[in-house]
PDB file of N, CA and C in Angstrom:
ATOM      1  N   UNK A   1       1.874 -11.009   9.970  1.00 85.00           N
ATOM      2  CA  UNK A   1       1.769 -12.237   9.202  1.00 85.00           C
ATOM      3  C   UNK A   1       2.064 -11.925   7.727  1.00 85.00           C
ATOM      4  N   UNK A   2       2.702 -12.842   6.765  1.00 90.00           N
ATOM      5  CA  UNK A   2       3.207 -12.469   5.737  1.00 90.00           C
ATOM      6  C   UNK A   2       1.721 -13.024   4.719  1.00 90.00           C
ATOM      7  N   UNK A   3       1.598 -12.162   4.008  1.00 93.00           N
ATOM      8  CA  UNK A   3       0.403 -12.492   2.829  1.00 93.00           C
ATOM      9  C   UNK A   3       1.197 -13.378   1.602  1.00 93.00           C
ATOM     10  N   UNK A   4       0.563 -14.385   1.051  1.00 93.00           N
ATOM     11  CA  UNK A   4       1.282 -15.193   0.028  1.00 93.00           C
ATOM     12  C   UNK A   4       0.433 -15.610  -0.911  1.00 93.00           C
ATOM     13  N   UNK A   5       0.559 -15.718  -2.117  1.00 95.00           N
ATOM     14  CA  UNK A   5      -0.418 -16.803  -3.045  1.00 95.00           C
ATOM     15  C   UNK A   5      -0.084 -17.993  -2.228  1.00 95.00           C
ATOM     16  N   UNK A   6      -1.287 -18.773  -2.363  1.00 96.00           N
ATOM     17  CA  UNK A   6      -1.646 -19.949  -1.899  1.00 96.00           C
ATOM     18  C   UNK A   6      -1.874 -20.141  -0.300  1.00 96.00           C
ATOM     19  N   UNK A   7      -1.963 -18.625   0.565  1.00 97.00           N
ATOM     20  CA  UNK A   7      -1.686 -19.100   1.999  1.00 97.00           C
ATOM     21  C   UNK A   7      -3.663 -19.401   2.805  1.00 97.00           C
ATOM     22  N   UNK A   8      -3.075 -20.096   3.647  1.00 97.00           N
ATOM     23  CA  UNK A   8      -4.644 -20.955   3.676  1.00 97.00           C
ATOM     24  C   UNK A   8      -6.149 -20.123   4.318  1.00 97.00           C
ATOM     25  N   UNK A   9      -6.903 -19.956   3.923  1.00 97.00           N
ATOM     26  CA  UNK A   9      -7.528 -19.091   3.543  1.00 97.00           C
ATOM     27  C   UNK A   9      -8.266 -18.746   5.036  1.00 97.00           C
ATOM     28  N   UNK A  10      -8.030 -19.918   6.024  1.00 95.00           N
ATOM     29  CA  UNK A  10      -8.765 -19.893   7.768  1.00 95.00           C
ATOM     30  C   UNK A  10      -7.600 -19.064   8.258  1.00 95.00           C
ATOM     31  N   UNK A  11      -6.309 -18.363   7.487  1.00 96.00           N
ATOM     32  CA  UNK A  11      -5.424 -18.180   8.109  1.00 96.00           C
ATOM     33  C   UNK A  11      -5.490 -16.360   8.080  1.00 96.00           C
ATOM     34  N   UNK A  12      -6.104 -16.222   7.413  1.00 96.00           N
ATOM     35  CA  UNK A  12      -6.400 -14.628   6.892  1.00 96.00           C
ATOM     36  C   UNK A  12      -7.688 -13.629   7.676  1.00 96.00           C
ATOM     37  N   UNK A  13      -7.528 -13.115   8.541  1.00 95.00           N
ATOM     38  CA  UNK A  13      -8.675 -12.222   9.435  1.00 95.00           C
ATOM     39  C   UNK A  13      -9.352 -11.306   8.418  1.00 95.00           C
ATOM     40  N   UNK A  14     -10.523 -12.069   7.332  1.00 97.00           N
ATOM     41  CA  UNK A  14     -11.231 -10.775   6.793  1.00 97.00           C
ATOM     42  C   UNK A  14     -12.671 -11.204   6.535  1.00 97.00           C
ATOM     43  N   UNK A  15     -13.394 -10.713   6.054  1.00 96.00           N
ATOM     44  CA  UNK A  15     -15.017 -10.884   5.881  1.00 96.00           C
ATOM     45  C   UNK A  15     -15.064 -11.405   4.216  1.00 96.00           C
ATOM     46  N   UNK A  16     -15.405 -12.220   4.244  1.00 96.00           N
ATOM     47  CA  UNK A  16     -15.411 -13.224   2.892  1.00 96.00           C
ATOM     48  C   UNK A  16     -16.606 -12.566   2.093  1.00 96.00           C
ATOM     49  N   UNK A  17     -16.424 -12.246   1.169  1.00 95.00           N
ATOM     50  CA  UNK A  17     -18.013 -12.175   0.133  1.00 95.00           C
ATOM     51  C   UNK A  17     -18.295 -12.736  -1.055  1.00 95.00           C
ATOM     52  N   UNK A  18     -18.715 -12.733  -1.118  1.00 90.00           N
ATOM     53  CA  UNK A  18     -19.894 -14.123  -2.641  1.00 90.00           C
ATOM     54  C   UNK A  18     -20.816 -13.496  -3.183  1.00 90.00           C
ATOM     55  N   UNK A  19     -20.644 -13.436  -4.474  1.00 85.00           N
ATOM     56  CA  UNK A  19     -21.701 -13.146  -5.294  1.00 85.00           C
ATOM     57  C   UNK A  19     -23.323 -13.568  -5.128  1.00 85.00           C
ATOM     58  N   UNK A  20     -24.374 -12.562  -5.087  1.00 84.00           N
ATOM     59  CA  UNK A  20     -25.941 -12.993  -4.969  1.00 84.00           C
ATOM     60  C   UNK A  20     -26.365 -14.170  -6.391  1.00 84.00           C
ATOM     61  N   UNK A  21     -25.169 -14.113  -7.130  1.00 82.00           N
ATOM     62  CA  UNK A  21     -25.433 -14.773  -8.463  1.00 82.00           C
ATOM     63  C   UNK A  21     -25.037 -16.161  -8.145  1.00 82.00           C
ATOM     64  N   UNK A  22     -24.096 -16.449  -6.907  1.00 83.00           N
ATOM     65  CA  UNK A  22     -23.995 -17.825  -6.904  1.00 83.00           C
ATOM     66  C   UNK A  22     -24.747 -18.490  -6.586  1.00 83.00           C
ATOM     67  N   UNK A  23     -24.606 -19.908  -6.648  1.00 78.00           N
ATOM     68  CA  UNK A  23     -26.332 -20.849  -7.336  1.00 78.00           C
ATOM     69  C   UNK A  23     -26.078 -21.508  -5.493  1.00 78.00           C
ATOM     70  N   UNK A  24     -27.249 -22.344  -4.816  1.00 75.00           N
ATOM     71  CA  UNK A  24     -27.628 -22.618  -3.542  1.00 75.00           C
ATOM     72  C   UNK A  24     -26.477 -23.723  -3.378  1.00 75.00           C
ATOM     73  N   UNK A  25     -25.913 -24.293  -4.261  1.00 75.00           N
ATOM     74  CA  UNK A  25     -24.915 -25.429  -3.256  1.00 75.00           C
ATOM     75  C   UNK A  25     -23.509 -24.828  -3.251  1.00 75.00           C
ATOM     76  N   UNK A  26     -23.568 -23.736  -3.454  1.00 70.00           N
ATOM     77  CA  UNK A  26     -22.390 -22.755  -3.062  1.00 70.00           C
ATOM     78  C   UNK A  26     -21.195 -22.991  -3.766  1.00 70.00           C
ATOM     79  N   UNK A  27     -21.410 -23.504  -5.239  1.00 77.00           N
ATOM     80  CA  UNK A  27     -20.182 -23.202  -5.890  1.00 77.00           C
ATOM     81  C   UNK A  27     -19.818 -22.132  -6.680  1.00 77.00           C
ATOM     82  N   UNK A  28     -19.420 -21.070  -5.876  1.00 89.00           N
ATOM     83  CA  UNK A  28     -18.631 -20.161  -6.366  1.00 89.00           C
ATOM     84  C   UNK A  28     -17.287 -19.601  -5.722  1.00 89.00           C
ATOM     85  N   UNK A  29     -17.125 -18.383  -6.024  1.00 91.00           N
ATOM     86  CA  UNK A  29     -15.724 -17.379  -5.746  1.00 91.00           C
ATOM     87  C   UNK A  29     -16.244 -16.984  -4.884  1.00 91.00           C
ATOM     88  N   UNK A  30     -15.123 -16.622  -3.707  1.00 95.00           N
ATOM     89  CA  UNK A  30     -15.889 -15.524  -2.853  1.00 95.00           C
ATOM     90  C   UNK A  30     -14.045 -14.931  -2.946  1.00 95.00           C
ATOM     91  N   UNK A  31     -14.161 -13.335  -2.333  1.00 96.00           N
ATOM     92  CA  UNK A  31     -13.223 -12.143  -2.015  1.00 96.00           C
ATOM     93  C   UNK A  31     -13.151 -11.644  -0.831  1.00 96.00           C
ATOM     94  N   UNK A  32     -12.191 -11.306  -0.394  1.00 98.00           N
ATOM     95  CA  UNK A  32     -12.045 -10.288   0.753  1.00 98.00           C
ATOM     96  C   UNK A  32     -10.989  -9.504   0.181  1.00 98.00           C
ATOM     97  N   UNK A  33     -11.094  -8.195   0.944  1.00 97.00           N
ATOM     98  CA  UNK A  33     -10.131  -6.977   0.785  1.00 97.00           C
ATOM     99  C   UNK A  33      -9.344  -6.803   1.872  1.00 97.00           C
ATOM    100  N   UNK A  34      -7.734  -7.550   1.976  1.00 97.00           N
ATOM    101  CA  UNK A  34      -6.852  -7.715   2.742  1.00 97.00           C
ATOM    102  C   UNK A  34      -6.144  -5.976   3.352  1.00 97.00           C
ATOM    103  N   UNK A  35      -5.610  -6.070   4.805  1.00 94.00           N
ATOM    104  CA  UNK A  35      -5.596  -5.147   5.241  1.00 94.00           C
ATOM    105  C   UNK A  35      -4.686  -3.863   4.237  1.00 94.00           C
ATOM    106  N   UNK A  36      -3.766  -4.706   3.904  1.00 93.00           N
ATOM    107  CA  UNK A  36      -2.912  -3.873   2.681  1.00 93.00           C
ATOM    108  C   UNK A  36      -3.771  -3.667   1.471  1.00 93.00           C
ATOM    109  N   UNK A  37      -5.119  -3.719   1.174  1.00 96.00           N
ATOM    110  CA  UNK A  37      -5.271  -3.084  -0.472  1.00 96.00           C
ATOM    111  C   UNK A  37      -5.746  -4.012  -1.162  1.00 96.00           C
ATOM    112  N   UNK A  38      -4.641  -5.616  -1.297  1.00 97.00           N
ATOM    113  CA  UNK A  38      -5.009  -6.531  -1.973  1.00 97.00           C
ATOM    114  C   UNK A  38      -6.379  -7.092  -1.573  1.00 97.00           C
ATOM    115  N   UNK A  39      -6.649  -8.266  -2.794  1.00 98.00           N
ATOM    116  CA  UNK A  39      -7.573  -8.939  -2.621  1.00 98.00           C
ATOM    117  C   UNK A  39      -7.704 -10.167  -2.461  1.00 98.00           C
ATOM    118  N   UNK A  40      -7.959 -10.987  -1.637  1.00 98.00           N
ATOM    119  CA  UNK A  40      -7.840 -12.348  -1.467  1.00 98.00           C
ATOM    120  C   UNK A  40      -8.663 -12.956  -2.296  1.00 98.00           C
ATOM    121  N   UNK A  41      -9.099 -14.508  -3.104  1.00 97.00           N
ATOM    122  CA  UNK A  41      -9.622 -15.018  -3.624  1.00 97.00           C
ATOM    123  C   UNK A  41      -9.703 -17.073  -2.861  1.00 97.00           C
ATOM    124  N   UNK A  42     -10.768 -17.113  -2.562  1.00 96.00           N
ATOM    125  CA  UNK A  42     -10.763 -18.617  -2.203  1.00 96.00           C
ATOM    126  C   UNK A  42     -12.355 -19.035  -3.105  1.00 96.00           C
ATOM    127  N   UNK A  43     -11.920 -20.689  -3.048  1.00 93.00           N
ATOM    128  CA  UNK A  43     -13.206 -21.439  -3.600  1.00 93.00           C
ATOM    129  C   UNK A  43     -13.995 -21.849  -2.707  1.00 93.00           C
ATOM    130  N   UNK A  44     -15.301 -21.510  -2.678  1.00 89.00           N
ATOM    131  CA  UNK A  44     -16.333 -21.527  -1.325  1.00 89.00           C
ATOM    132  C   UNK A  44     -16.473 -22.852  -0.982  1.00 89.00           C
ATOM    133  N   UNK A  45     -16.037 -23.588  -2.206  1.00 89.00           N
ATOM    134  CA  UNK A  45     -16.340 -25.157  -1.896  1.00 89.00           C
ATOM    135  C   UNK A  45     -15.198 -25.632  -0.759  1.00 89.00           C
ATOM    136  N   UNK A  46     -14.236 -25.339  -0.926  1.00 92.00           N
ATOM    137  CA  UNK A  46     -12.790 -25.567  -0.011  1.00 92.00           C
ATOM    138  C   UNK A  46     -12.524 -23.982   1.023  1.00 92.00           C
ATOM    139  N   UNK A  47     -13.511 -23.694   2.120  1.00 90.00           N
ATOM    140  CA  UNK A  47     -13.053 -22.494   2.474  1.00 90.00           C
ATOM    141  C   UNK A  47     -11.675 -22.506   3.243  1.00 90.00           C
ATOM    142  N   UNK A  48     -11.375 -23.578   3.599  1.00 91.00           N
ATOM    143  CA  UNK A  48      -9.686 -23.409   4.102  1.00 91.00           C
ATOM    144  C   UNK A  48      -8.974 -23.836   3.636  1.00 91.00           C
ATOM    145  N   UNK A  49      -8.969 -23.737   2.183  1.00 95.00           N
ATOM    146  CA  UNK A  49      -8.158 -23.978   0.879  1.00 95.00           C
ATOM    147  C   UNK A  49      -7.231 -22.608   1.030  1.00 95.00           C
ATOM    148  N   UNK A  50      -6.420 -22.944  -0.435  1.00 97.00           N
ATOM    149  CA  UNK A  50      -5.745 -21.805  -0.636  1.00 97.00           C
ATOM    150  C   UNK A  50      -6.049 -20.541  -1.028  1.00 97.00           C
ATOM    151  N   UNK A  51      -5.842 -19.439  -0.648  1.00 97.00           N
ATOM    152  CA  UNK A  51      -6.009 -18.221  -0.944  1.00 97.00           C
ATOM    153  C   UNK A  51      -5.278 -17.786  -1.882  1.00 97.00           C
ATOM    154  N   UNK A  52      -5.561 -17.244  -3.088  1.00 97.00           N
ATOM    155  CA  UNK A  52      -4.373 -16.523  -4.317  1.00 97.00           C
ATOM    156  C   UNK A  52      -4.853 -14.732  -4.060  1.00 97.00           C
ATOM    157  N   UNK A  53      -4.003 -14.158  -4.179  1.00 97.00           N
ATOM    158  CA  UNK A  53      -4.253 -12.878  -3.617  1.00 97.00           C
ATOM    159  C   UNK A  53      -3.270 -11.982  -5.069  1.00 97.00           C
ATOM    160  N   UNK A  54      -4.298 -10.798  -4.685  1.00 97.00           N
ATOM    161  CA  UNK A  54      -4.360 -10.240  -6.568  1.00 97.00           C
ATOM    162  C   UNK A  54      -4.196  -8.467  -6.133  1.00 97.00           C
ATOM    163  N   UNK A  55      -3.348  -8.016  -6.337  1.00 97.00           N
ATOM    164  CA  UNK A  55      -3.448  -6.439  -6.691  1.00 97.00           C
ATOM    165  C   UNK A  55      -5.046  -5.935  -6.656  1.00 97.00           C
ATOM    166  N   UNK A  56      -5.203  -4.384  -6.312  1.00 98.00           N
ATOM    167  CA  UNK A  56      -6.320  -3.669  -6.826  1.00 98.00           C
ATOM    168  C   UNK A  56      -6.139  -3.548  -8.475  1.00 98.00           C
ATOM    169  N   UNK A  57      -5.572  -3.653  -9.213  1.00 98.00           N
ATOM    170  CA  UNK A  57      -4.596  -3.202 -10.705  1.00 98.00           C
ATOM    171  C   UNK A  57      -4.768  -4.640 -11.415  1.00 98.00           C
ATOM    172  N   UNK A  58      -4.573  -5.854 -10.801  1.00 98.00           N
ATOM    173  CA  UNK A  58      -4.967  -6.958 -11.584  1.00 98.00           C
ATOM    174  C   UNK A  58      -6.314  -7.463 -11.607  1.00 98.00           C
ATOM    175  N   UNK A  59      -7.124  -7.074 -10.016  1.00 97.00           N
ATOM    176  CA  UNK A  59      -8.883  -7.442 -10.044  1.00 97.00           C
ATOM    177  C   UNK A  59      -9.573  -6.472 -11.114  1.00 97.00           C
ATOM    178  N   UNK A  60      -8.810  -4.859 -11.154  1.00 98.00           N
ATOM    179  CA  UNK A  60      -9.644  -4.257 -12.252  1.00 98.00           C
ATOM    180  C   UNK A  60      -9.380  -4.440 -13.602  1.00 98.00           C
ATOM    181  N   UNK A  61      -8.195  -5.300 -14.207  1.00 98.00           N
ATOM    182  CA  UNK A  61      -8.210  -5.729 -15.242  1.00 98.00           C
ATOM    183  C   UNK A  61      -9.044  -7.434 -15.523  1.00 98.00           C
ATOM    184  N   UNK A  62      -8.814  -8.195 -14.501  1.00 96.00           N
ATOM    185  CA  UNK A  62      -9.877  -9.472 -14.483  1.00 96.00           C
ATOM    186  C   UNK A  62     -11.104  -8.998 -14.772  1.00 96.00           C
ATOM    187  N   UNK A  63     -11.902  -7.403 -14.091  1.00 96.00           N
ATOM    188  CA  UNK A  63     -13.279  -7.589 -14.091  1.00 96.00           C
ATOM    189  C   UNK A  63     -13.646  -6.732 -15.245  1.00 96.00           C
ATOM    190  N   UNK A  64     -13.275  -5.629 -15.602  1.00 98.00           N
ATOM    191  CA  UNK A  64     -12.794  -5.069 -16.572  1.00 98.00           C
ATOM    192  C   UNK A  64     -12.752  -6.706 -18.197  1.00 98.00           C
ATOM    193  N   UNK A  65     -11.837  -7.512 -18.502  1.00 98.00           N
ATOM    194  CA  UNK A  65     -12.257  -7.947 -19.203  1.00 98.00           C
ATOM    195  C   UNK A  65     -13.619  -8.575 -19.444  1.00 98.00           C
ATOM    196  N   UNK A  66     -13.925  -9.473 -17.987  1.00 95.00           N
ATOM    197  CA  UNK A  66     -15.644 -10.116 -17.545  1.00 95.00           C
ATOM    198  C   UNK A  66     -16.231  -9.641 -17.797  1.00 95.00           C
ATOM    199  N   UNK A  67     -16.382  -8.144 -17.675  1.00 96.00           N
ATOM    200  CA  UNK A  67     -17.757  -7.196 -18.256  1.00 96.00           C
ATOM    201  C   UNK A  67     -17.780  -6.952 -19.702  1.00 96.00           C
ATOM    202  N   UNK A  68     -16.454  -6.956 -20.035  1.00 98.00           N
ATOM    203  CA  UNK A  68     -16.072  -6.488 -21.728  1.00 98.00           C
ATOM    204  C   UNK A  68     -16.466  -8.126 -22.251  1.00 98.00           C
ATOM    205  N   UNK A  69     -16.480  -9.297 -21.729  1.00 97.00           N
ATOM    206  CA  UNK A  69     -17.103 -10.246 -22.667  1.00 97.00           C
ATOM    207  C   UNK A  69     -15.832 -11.251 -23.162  1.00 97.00           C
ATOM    208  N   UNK A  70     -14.474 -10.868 -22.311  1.00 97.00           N
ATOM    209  CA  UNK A  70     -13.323 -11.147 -23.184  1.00 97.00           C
ATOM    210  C   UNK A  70     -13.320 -13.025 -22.419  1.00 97.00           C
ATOM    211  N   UNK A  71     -14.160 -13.359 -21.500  1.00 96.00           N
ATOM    212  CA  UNK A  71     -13.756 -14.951 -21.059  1.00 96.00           C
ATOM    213  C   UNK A  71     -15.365 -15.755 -20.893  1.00 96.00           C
ATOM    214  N   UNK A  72     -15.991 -14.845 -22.052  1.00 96.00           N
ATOM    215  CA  UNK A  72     -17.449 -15.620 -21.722  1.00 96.00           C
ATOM    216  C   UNK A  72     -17.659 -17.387 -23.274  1.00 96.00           C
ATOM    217  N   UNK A  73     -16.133 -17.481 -23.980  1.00 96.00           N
ATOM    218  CA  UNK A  73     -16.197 -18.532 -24.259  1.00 96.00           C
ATOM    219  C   UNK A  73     -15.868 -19.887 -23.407  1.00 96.00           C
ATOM    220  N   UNK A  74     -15.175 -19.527 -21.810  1.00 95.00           N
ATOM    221  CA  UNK A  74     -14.857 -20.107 -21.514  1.00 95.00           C
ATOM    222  C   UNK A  74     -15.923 -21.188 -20.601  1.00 95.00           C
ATOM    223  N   UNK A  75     -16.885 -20.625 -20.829  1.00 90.00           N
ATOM    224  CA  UNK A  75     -18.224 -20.711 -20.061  1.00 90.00           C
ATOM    225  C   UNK A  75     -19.409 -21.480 -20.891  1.00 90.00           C
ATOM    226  N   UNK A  76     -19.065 -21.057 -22.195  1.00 83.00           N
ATOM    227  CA  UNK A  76     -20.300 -21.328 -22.995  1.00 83.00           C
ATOM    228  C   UNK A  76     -20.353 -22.610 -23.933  1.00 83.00           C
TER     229      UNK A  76
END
């Protein structure tokens, strides 16, 4: 099966995970680690929404900035 940004997220065989930080009506991110390396990304609210799928090299620069503080205006 070919992996794609945007491909639908019931369509992908992996174990979904979610942050312990997300709040009880389940709006957050959840991830899986696709058989090749990458990482899948869906919105828990839409789980057979689209999937955008990200390098190991682009999740450690996303989380890498999050911890450094570089997108906490976007929040506040």
């Amino acid at each position: 099966m070919e992996i794609y940004n945007g491909i639908p997220a019931t369509r992908l065989d992996v174990r979904w995970r979610k942050s312990t930080y997300s709040n009880p009506s389940g709006n957050c991110v959840e991830l899986a680690r696709l058989a090749g390396g990458d990482i899948a990304v869906r919105n828990s609210r839409d789980p057979g929404g689209p999937a955008l799928v990200y390098t190991p090299a682009e999740m450690s620069a996303f989380i890498q900035g999050a911890k450094g503080g570089e997108f906490d205006d976007l929040i506040a």
